[in-house]
Short mmCIF file of C-alpha atoms and ligand atoms in Angstrom, two decimals:
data_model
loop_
_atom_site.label_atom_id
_atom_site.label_comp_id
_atom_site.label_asym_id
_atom_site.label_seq_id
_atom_site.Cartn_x
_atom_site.Cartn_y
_atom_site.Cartn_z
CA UNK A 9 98.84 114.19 108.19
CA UNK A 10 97.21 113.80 111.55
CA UNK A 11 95.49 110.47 110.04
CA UNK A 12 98.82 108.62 109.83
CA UNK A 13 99.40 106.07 112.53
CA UNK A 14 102.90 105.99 111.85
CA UNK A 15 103.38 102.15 110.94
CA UNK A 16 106.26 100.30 112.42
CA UNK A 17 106.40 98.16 109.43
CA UNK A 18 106.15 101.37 107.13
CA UNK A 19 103.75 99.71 103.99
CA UNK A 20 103.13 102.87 102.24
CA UNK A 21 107.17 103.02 101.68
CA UNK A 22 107.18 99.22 100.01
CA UNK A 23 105.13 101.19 97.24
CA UNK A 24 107.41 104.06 96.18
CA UNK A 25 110.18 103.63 93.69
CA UNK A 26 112.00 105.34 95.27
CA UNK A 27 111.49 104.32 99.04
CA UNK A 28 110.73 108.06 100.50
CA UNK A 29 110.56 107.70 104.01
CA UNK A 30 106.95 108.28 104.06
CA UNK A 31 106.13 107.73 107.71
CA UNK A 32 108.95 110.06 108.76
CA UNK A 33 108.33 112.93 107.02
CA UNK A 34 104.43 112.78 107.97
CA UNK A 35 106.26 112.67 111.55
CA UNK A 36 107.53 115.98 111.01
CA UNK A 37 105.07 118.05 109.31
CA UNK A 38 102.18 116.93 111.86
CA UNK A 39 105.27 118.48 114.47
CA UNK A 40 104.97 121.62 111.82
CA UNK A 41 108.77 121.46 111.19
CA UNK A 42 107.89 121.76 107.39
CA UNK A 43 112.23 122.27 106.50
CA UNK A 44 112.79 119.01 108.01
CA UNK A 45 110.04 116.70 106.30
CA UNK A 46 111.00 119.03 103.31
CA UNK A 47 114.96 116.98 103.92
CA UNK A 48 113.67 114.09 104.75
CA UNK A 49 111.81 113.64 101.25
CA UNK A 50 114.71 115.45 99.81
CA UNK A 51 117.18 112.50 101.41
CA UNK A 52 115.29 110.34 97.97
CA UNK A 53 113.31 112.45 96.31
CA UNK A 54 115.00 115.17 93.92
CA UNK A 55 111.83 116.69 92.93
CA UNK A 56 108.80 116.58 95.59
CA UNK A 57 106.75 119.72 94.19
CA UNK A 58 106.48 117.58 90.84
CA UNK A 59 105.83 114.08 92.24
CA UNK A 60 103.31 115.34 94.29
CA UNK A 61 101.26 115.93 90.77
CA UNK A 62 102.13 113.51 88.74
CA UNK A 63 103.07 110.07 90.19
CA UNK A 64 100.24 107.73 90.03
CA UNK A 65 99.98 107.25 94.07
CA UNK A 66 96.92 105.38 94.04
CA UNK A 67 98.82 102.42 92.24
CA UNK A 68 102.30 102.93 94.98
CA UNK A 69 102.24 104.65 98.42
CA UNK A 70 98.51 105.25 98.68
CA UNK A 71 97.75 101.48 97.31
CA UNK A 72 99.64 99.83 100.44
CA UNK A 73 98.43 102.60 103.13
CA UNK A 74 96.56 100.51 106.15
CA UNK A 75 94.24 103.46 106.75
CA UNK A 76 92.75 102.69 103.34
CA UNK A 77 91.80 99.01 103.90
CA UNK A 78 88.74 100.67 106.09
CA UNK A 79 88.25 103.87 104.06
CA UNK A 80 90.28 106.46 102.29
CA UNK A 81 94.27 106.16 102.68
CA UNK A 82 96.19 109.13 104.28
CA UNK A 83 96.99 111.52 101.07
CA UNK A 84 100.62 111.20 100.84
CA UNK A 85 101.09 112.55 97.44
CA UNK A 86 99.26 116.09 98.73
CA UNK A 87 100.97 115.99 101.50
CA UNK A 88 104.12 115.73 99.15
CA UNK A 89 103.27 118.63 97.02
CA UNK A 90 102.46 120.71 99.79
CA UNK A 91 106.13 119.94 101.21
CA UNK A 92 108.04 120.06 97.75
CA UNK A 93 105.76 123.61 97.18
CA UNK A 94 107.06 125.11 100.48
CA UNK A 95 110.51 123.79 99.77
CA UNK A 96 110.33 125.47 96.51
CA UNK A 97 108.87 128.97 97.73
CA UNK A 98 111.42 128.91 100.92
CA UNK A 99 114.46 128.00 98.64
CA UNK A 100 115.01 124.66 100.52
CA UNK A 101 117.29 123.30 98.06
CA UNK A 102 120.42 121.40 99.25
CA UNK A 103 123.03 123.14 96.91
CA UNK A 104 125.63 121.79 98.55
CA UNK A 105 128.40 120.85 96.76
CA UNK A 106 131.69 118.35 97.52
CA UNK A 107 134.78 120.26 96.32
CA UNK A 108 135.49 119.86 92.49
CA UNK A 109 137.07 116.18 91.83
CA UNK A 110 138.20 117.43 88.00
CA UNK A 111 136.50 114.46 86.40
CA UNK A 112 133.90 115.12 83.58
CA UNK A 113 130.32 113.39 83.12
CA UNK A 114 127.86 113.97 80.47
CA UNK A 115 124.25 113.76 80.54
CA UNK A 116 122.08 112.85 77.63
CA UNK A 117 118.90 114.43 77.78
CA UNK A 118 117.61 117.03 80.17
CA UNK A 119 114.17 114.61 81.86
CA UNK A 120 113.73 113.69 85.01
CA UNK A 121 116.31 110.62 85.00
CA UNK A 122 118.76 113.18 83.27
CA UNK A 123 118.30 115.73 85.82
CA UNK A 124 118.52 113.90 88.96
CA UNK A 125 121.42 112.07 87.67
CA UNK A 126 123.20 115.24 87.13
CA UNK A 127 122.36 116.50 90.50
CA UNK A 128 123.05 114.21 92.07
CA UNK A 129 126.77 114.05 90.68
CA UNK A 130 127.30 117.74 90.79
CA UNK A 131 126.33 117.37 94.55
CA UNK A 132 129.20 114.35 94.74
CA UNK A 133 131.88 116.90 92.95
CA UNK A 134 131.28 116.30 89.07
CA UNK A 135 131.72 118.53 86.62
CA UNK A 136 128.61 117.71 84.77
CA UNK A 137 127.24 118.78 81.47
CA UNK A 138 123.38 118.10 80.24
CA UNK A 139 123.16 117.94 76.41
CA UNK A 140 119.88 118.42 75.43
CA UNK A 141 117.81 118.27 72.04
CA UNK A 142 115.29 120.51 72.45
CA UNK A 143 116.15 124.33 73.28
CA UNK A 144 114.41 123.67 76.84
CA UNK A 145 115.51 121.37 79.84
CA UNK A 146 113.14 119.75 81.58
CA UNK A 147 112.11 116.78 79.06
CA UNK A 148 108.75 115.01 79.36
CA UNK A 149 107.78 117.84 82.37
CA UNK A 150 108.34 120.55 79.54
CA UNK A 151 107.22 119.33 76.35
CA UNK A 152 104.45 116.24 77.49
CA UNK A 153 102.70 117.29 80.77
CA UNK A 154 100.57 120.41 79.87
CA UNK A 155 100.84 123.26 82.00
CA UNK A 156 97.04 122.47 83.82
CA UNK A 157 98.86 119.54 85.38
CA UNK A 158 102.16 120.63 86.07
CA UNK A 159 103.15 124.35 86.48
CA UNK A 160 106.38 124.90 83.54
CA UNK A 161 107.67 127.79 86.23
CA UNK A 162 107.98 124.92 88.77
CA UNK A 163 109.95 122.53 86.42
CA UNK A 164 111.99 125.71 85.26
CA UNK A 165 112.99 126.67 89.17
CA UNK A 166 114.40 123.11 89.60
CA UNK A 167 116.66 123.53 86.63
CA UNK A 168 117.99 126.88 88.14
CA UNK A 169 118.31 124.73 91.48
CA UNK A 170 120.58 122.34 89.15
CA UNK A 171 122.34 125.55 87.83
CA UNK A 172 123.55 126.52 91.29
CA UNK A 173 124.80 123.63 91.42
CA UNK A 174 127.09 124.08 88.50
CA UNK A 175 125.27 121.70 86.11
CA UNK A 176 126.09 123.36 82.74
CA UNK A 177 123.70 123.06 80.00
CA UNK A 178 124.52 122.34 76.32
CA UNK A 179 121.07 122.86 74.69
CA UNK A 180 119.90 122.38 70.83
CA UNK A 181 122.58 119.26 70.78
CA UNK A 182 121.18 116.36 69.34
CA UNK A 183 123.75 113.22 70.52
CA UNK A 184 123.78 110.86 68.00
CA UNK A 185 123.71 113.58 65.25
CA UNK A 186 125.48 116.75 66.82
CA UNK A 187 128.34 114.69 68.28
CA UNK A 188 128.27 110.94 69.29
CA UNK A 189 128.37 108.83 72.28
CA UNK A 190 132.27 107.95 71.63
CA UNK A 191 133.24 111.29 70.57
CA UNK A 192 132.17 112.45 74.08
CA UNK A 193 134.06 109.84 75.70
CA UNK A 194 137.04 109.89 73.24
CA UNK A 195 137.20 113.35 72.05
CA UNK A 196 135.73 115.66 74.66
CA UNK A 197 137.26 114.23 77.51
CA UNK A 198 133.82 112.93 79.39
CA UNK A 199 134.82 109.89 81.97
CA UNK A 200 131.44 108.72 82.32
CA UNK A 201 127.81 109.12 80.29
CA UNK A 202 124.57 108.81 81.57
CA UNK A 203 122.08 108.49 78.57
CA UNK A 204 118.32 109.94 79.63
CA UNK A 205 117.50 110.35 75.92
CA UNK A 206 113.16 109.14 77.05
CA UNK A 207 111.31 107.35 74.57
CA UNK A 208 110.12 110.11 72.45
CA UNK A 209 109.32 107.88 69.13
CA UNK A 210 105.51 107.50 68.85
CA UNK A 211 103.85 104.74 67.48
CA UNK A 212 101.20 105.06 64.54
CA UNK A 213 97.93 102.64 64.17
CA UNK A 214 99.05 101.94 60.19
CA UNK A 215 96.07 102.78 58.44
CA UNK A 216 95.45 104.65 55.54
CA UNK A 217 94.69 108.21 55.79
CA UNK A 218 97.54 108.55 58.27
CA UNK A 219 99.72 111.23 56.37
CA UNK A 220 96.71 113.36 56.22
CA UNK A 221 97.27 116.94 56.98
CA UNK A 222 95.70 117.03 60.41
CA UNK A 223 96.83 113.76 62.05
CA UNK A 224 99.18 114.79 64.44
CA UNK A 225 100.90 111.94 67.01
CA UNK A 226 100.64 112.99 70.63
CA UNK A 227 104.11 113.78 70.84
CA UNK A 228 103.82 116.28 68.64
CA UNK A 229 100.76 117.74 69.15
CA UNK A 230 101.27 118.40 73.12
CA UNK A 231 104.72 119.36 72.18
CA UNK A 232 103.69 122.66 69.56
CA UNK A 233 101.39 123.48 71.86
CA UNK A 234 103.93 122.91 75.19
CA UNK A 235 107.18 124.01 73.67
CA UNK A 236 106.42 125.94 70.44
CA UNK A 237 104.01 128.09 71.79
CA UNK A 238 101.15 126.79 68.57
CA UNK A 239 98.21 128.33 70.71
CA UNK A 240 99.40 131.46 69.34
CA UNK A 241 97.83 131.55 65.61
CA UNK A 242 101.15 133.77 64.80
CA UNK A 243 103.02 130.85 65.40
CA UNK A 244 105.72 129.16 63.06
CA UNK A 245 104.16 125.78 64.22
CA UNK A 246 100.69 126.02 64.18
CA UNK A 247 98.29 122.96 65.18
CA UNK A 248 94.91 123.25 64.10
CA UNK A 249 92.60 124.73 66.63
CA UNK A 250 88.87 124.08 66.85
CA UNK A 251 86.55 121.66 64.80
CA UNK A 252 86.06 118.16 66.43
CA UNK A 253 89.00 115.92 67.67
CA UNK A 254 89.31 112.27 67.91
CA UNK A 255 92.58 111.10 70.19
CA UNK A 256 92.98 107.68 69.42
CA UNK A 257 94.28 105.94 72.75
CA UNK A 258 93.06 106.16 76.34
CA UNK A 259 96.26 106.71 78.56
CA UNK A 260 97.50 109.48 80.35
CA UNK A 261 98.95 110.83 77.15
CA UNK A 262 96.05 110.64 75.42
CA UNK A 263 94.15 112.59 77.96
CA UNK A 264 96.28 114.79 77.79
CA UNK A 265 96.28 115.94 74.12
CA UNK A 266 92.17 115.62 74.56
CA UNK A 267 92.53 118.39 77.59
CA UNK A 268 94.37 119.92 75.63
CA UNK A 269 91.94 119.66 72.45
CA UNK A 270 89.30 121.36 74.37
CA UNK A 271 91.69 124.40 75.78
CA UNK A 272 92.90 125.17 72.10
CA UNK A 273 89.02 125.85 71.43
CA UNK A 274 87.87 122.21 70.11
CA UNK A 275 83.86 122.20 70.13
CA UNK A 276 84.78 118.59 70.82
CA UNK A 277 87.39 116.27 72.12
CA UNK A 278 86.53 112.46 71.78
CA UNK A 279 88.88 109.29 72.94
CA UNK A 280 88.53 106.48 70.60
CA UNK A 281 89.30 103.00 72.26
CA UNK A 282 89.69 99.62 71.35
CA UNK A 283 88.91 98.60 75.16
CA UNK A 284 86.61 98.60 77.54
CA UNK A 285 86.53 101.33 80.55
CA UNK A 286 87.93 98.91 83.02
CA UNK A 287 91.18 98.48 80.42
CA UNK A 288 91.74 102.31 79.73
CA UNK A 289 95.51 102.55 80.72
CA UNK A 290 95.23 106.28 82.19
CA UNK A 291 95.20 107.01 86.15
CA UNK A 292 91.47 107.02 87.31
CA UNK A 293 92.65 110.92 88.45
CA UNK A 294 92.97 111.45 84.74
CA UNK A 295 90.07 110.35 82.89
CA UNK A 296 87.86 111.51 85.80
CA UNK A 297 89.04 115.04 84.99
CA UNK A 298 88.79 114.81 81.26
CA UNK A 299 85.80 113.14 81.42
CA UNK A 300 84.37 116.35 83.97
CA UNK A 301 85.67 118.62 81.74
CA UNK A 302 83.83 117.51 78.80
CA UNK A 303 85.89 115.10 76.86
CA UNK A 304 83.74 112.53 76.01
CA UNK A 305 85.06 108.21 76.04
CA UNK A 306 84.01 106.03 72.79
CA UNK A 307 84.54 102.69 74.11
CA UNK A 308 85.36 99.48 71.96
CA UNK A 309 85.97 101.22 68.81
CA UNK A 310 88.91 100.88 66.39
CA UNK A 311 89.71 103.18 63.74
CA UNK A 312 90.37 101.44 60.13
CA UNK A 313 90.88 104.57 58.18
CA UNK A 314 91.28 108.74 58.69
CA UNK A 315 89.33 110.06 55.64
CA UNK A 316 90.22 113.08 54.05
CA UNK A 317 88.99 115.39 50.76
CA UNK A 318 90.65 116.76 47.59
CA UNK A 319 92.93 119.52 49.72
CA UNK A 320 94.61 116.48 51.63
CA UNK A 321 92.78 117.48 54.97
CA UNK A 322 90.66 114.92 57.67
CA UNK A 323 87.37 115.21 57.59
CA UNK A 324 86.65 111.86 59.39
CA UNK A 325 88.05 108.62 61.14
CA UNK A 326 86.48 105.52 60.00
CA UNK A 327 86.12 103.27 62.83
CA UNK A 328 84.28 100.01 63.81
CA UNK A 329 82.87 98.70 66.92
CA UNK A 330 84.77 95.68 68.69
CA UNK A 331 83.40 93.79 71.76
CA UNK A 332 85.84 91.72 74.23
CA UNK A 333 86.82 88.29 73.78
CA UNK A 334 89.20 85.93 75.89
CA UNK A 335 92.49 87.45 77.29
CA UNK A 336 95.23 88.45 75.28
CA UNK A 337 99.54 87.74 76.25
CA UNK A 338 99.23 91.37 78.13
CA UNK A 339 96.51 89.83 80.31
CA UNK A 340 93.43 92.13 79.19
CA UNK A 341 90.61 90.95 77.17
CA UNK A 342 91.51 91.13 73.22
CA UNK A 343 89.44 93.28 71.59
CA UNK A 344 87.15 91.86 68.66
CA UNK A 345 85.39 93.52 65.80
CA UNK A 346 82.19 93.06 65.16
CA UNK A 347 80.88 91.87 61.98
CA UNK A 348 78.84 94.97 59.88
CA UNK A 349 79.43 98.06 62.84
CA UNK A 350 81.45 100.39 61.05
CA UNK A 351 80.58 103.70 60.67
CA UNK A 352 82.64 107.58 60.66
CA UNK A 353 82.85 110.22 63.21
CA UNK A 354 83.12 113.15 61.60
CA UNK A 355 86.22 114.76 62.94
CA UNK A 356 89.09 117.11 61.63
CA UNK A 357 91.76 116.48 63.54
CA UNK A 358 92.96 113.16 64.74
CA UNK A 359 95.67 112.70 67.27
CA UNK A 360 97.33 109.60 67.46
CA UNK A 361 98.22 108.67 71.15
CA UNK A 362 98.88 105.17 71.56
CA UNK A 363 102.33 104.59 72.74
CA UNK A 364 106.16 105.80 72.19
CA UNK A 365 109.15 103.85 72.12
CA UNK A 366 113.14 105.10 71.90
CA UNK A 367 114.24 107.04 69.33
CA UNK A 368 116.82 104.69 67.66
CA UNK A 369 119.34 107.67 66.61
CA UNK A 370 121.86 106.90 69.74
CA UNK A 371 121.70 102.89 69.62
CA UNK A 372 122.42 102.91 65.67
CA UNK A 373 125.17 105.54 66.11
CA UNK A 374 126.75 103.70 69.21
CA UNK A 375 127.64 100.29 67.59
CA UNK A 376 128.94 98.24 71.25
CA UNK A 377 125.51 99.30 72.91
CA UNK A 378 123.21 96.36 73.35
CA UNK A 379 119.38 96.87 72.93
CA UNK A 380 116.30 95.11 73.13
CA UNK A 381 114.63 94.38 69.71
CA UNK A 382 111.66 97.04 70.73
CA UNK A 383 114.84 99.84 71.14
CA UNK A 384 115.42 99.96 75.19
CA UNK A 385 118.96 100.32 76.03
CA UNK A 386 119.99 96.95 77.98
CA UNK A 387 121.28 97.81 81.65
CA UNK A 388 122.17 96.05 84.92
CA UNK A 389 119.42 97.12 87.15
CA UNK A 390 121.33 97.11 90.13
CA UNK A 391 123.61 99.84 88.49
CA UNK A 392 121.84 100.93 85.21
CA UNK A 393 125.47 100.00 83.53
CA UNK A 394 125.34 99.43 80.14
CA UNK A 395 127.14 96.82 77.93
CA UNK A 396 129.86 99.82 76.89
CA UNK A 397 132.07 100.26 79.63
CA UNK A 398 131.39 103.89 80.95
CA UNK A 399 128.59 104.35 80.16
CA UNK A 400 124.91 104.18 81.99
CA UNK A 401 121.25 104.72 81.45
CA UNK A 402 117.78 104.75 82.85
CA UNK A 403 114.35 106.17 82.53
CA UNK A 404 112.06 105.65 79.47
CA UNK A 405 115.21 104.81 77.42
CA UNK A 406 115.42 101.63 79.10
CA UNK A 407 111.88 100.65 80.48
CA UNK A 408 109.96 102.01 77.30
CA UNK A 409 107.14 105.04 78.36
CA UNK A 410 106.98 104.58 82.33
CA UNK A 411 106.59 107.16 84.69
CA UNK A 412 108.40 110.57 86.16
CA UNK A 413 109.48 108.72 89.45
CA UNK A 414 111.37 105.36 88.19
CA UNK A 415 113.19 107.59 85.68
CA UNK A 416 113.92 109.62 88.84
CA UNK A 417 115.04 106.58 90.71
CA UNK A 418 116.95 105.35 88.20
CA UNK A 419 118.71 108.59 87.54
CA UNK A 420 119.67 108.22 91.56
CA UNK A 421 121.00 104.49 90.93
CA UNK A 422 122.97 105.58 88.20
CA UNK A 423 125.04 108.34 89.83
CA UNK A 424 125.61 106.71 92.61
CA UNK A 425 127.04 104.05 90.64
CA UNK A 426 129.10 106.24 88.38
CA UNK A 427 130.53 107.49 91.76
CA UNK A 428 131.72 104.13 92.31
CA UNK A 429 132.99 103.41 88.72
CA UNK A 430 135.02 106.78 88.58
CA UNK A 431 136.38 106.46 91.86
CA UNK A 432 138.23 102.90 91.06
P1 LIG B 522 112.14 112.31 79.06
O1 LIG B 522 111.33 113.04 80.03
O2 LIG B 522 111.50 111.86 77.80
O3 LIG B 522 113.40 113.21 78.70
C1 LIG B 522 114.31 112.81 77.71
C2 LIG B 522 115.02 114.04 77.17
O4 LIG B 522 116.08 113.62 76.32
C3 LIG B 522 114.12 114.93 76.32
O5 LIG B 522 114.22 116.26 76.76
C4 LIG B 522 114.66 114.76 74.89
O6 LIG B 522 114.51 115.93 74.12
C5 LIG B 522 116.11 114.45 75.17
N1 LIG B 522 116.76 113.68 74.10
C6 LIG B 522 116.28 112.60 73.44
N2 LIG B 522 117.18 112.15 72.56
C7 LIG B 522 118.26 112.95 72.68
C8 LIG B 522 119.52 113.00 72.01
N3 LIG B 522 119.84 112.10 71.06
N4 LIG B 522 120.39 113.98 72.34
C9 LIG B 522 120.08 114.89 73.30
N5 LIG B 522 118.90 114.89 73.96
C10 LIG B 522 118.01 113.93 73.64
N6 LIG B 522 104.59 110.08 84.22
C11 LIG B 522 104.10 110.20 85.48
O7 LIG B 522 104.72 109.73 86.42
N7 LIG B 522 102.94 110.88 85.72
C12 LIG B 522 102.23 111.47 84.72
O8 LIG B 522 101.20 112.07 84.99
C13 LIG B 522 102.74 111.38 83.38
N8 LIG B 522 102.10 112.00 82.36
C14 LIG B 522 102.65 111.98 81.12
C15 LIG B 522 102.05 112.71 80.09
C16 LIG B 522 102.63 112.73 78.84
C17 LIG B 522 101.96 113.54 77.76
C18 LIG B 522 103.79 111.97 78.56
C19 LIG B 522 104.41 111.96 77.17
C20 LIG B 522 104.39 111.24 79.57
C21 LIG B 522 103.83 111.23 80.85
N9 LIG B 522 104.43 110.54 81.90
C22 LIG B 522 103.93 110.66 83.17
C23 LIG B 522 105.65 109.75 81.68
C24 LIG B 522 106.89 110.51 82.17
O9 LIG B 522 106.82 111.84 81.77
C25 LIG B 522 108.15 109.83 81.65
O10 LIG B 522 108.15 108.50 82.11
C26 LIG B 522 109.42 110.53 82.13
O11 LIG B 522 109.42 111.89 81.72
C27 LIG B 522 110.67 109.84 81.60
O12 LIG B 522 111.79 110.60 81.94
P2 LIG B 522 113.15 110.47 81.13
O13 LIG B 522 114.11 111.36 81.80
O14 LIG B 522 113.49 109.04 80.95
O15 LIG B 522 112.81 110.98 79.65
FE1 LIG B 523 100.97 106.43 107.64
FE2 LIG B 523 99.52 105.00 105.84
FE3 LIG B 523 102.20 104.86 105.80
FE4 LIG B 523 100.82 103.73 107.86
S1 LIG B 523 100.78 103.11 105.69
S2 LIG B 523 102.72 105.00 107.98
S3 LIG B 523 99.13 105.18 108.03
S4 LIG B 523 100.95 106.71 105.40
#
């Protein structure tokens, strides 16, 4: 903290999404009042302990700190966690409450966006209720980010921060299927939805071999051994533990599910991509610690096939070498194969991790709600208002996969401007 110099012209805060007032609450810690750069953060930040892991500072706050043109920039994300983990130990919570205004709001989805936007409208006088799919709040932060990254009893005390609060909770309810977005408006009485439903659909390479028993997507395979406790061999959901891995993909996701290869007891845990190093998607944080673990990086391959024997099991991934050619429409050099390199790592499991979209269940069961043709829900970004009058949305379900603090942000935009709508 003592290396800030306190910038009039504040860069560091031109990098966060959600414009924490960076400077100030360095301001207060180096003064040791820990409570009040605890508020400060708090004033735009609903969950400090967990940004603090997981946002990708080196591409926001960190990127535009001056004290890292000549050498390291002042670590504002540790000094983040630090505040948000002595906010959470101290009970620094603002529970406070307006008095009750009578008028209903649901949330889809219990994420990040979801949660914030339900705090913050309980703390305005809602009477807000999260329905949730899974029997587990917390979205992404429960099911996605394995516990070596993010601490599950951390994610779990900010729900019971949000249950002070008197956010009710309506888990194992599946909107779309369970009840739809018009019932809830219609039926139930609701004045307002905010739809955090995440982008939870992943994306398979289409080749053959795919339905193999042992090809898992990433989704799935981080969320049996997240959620459905499949580290246990007693489990109902079991994911196949040791043997050699291949995780096709190289973002955070996919390091992820190769971390978490190598923890169920994989002898190995290999990421198999298309690209080059400088093109891996992940945070540099990431990779660095898979790689230092002992995940090890096949660059510039492509699968073409998952093989498998007479019992419908993978016992390999057929893949081929590619080298880079000119730039592709996303601005990174198109991979190529070349001509006569294919050969098979001999793997058993293969875990697919190479993007997620929307699920489509609430768009096709919510007939005035414009998408894009990829699945995002279409909002006004100044008040994440959606083409159905009512109702709002943010996070992955708009911007595709993104990251914990825009779904945050826009979970913040969102209540604010339900406020406005309701109070009309
Ligand atoms: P989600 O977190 O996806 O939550 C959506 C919730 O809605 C889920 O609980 C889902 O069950 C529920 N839901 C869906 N459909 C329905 C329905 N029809 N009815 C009821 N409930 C429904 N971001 C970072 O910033 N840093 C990281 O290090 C990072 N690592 C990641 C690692 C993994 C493995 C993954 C998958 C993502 C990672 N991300 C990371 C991305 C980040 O987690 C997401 O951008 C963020 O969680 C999006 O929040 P959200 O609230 O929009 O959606
Ligand atoms: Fe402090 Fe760096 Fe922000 Fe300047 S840019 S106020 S030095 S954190």
């Amino acid at each position: 903290a003592a290396r800030c110099i306190e910038c009039k012209n504040k860069p560091c805060m031109k990098g966060c999404p959600v414009h924490v007032k960076i400077p100030e609450f360095i301001h207060l810690l180096k003064e040791g009042n820990i409570k009040a750069a605890y508020d400060k953060i708090a004033e735009d930040s609903n969950l400090p302990a967990i940004c603090g892991r997981v946002c990708p500072q080196e591409d926001q706050c960190e990127k535009y700190c001056i004290r890292g043109i000549k050498g390291e920039p002042v670590s504002i994300g540790a000094l983040e966690r630090f505040v948000g983990d002595w906010g959470m130990a101290n009970h620094a919570f603002n529970a406070n409450r307006a008095p009750s205004n009578g008028k209903k709001v649901a949330v889809v989805g219990a994420g990040p966006s979801g949660l914030t936007c339900a705090s913050d409208l309980a703390k305005l006088g809602y009477d807000v209720t999260i329905f949730e799919a899974f029997h587990k709040p917390g979205g992404v932060l429960i099911y996605g980010i394995p516990e070596f990254r993010l601490p599950k009893g951390l994610v779990g005390d900010e729900i019971k921060e949000l249950e002070k609060l008197g956010v009710k909770f309506e888990m194992n309810v599946l909107v779309g299927k369970s009840m739809t977005v018009d019932e809830l408006l219609k039926e139930d009485g609701f004045s307002a939805i905010f739809i955090g439903s995440g982008a939870g659909l992943p994306s398979f390479m289409n080749v053959p071999g795919e339905n193999l028993n042992g090809v898992y997507s990433a989704n799935e395979y981080l969320t049996r051994s997240n959620l459905m406790k499949a580290y246990d061999p007693n489990s109902p959901t079991p994911i196949k533990r040791g043997g050699k891995v291949a995780v096709v993909g190289a973002g955070n996701v996919a390091m992820d599910a190769a971390r978490t290869a190598l923890r169920l007891g994989a002898d190995e845990a290999i990421i198999v991509y298309r690209r080059g190093r400088e093109e891996m998607p992940a945070r540099h944080e990431e990779s660095e610690n898979a790689e230092e673990e002992g995940v090890k990086v096949m660059l510039l391959t492509a699968p073409l096939e998952v093989l498998g024997n007479e019992d419908y099991k993978v016992t390999g991934l057929r893949c081929q070498k590619m080298e880079l050619g000119e730039p592709d429409a996303s601005g990174r050099r198109r991979p190529v194969p070349v001509k006569g390199s294919e050969f098979t790592l001999d793997v058993n499991t293969v875990v697919v991790a190479i993007g997620q979209s929307p699920n489509p269940l609430i768009r096709s069961t919510t007939p005035d709600l414009q998408t894009q043709k990829w699945g995002g829900i279409i909002v006004d970004e100044a008040t994440m208002a959606t083409s159905k009058q009512g109702v709002y949305a943010g996070g992955d379900a708009v911007t595709g996969a993104a990251t914990v603090i825009l779904a945050m942000g826009a979970g913040k935009t969102a209540a604010h401007a339900i406020d406005e709508y309701l109070k009309k």
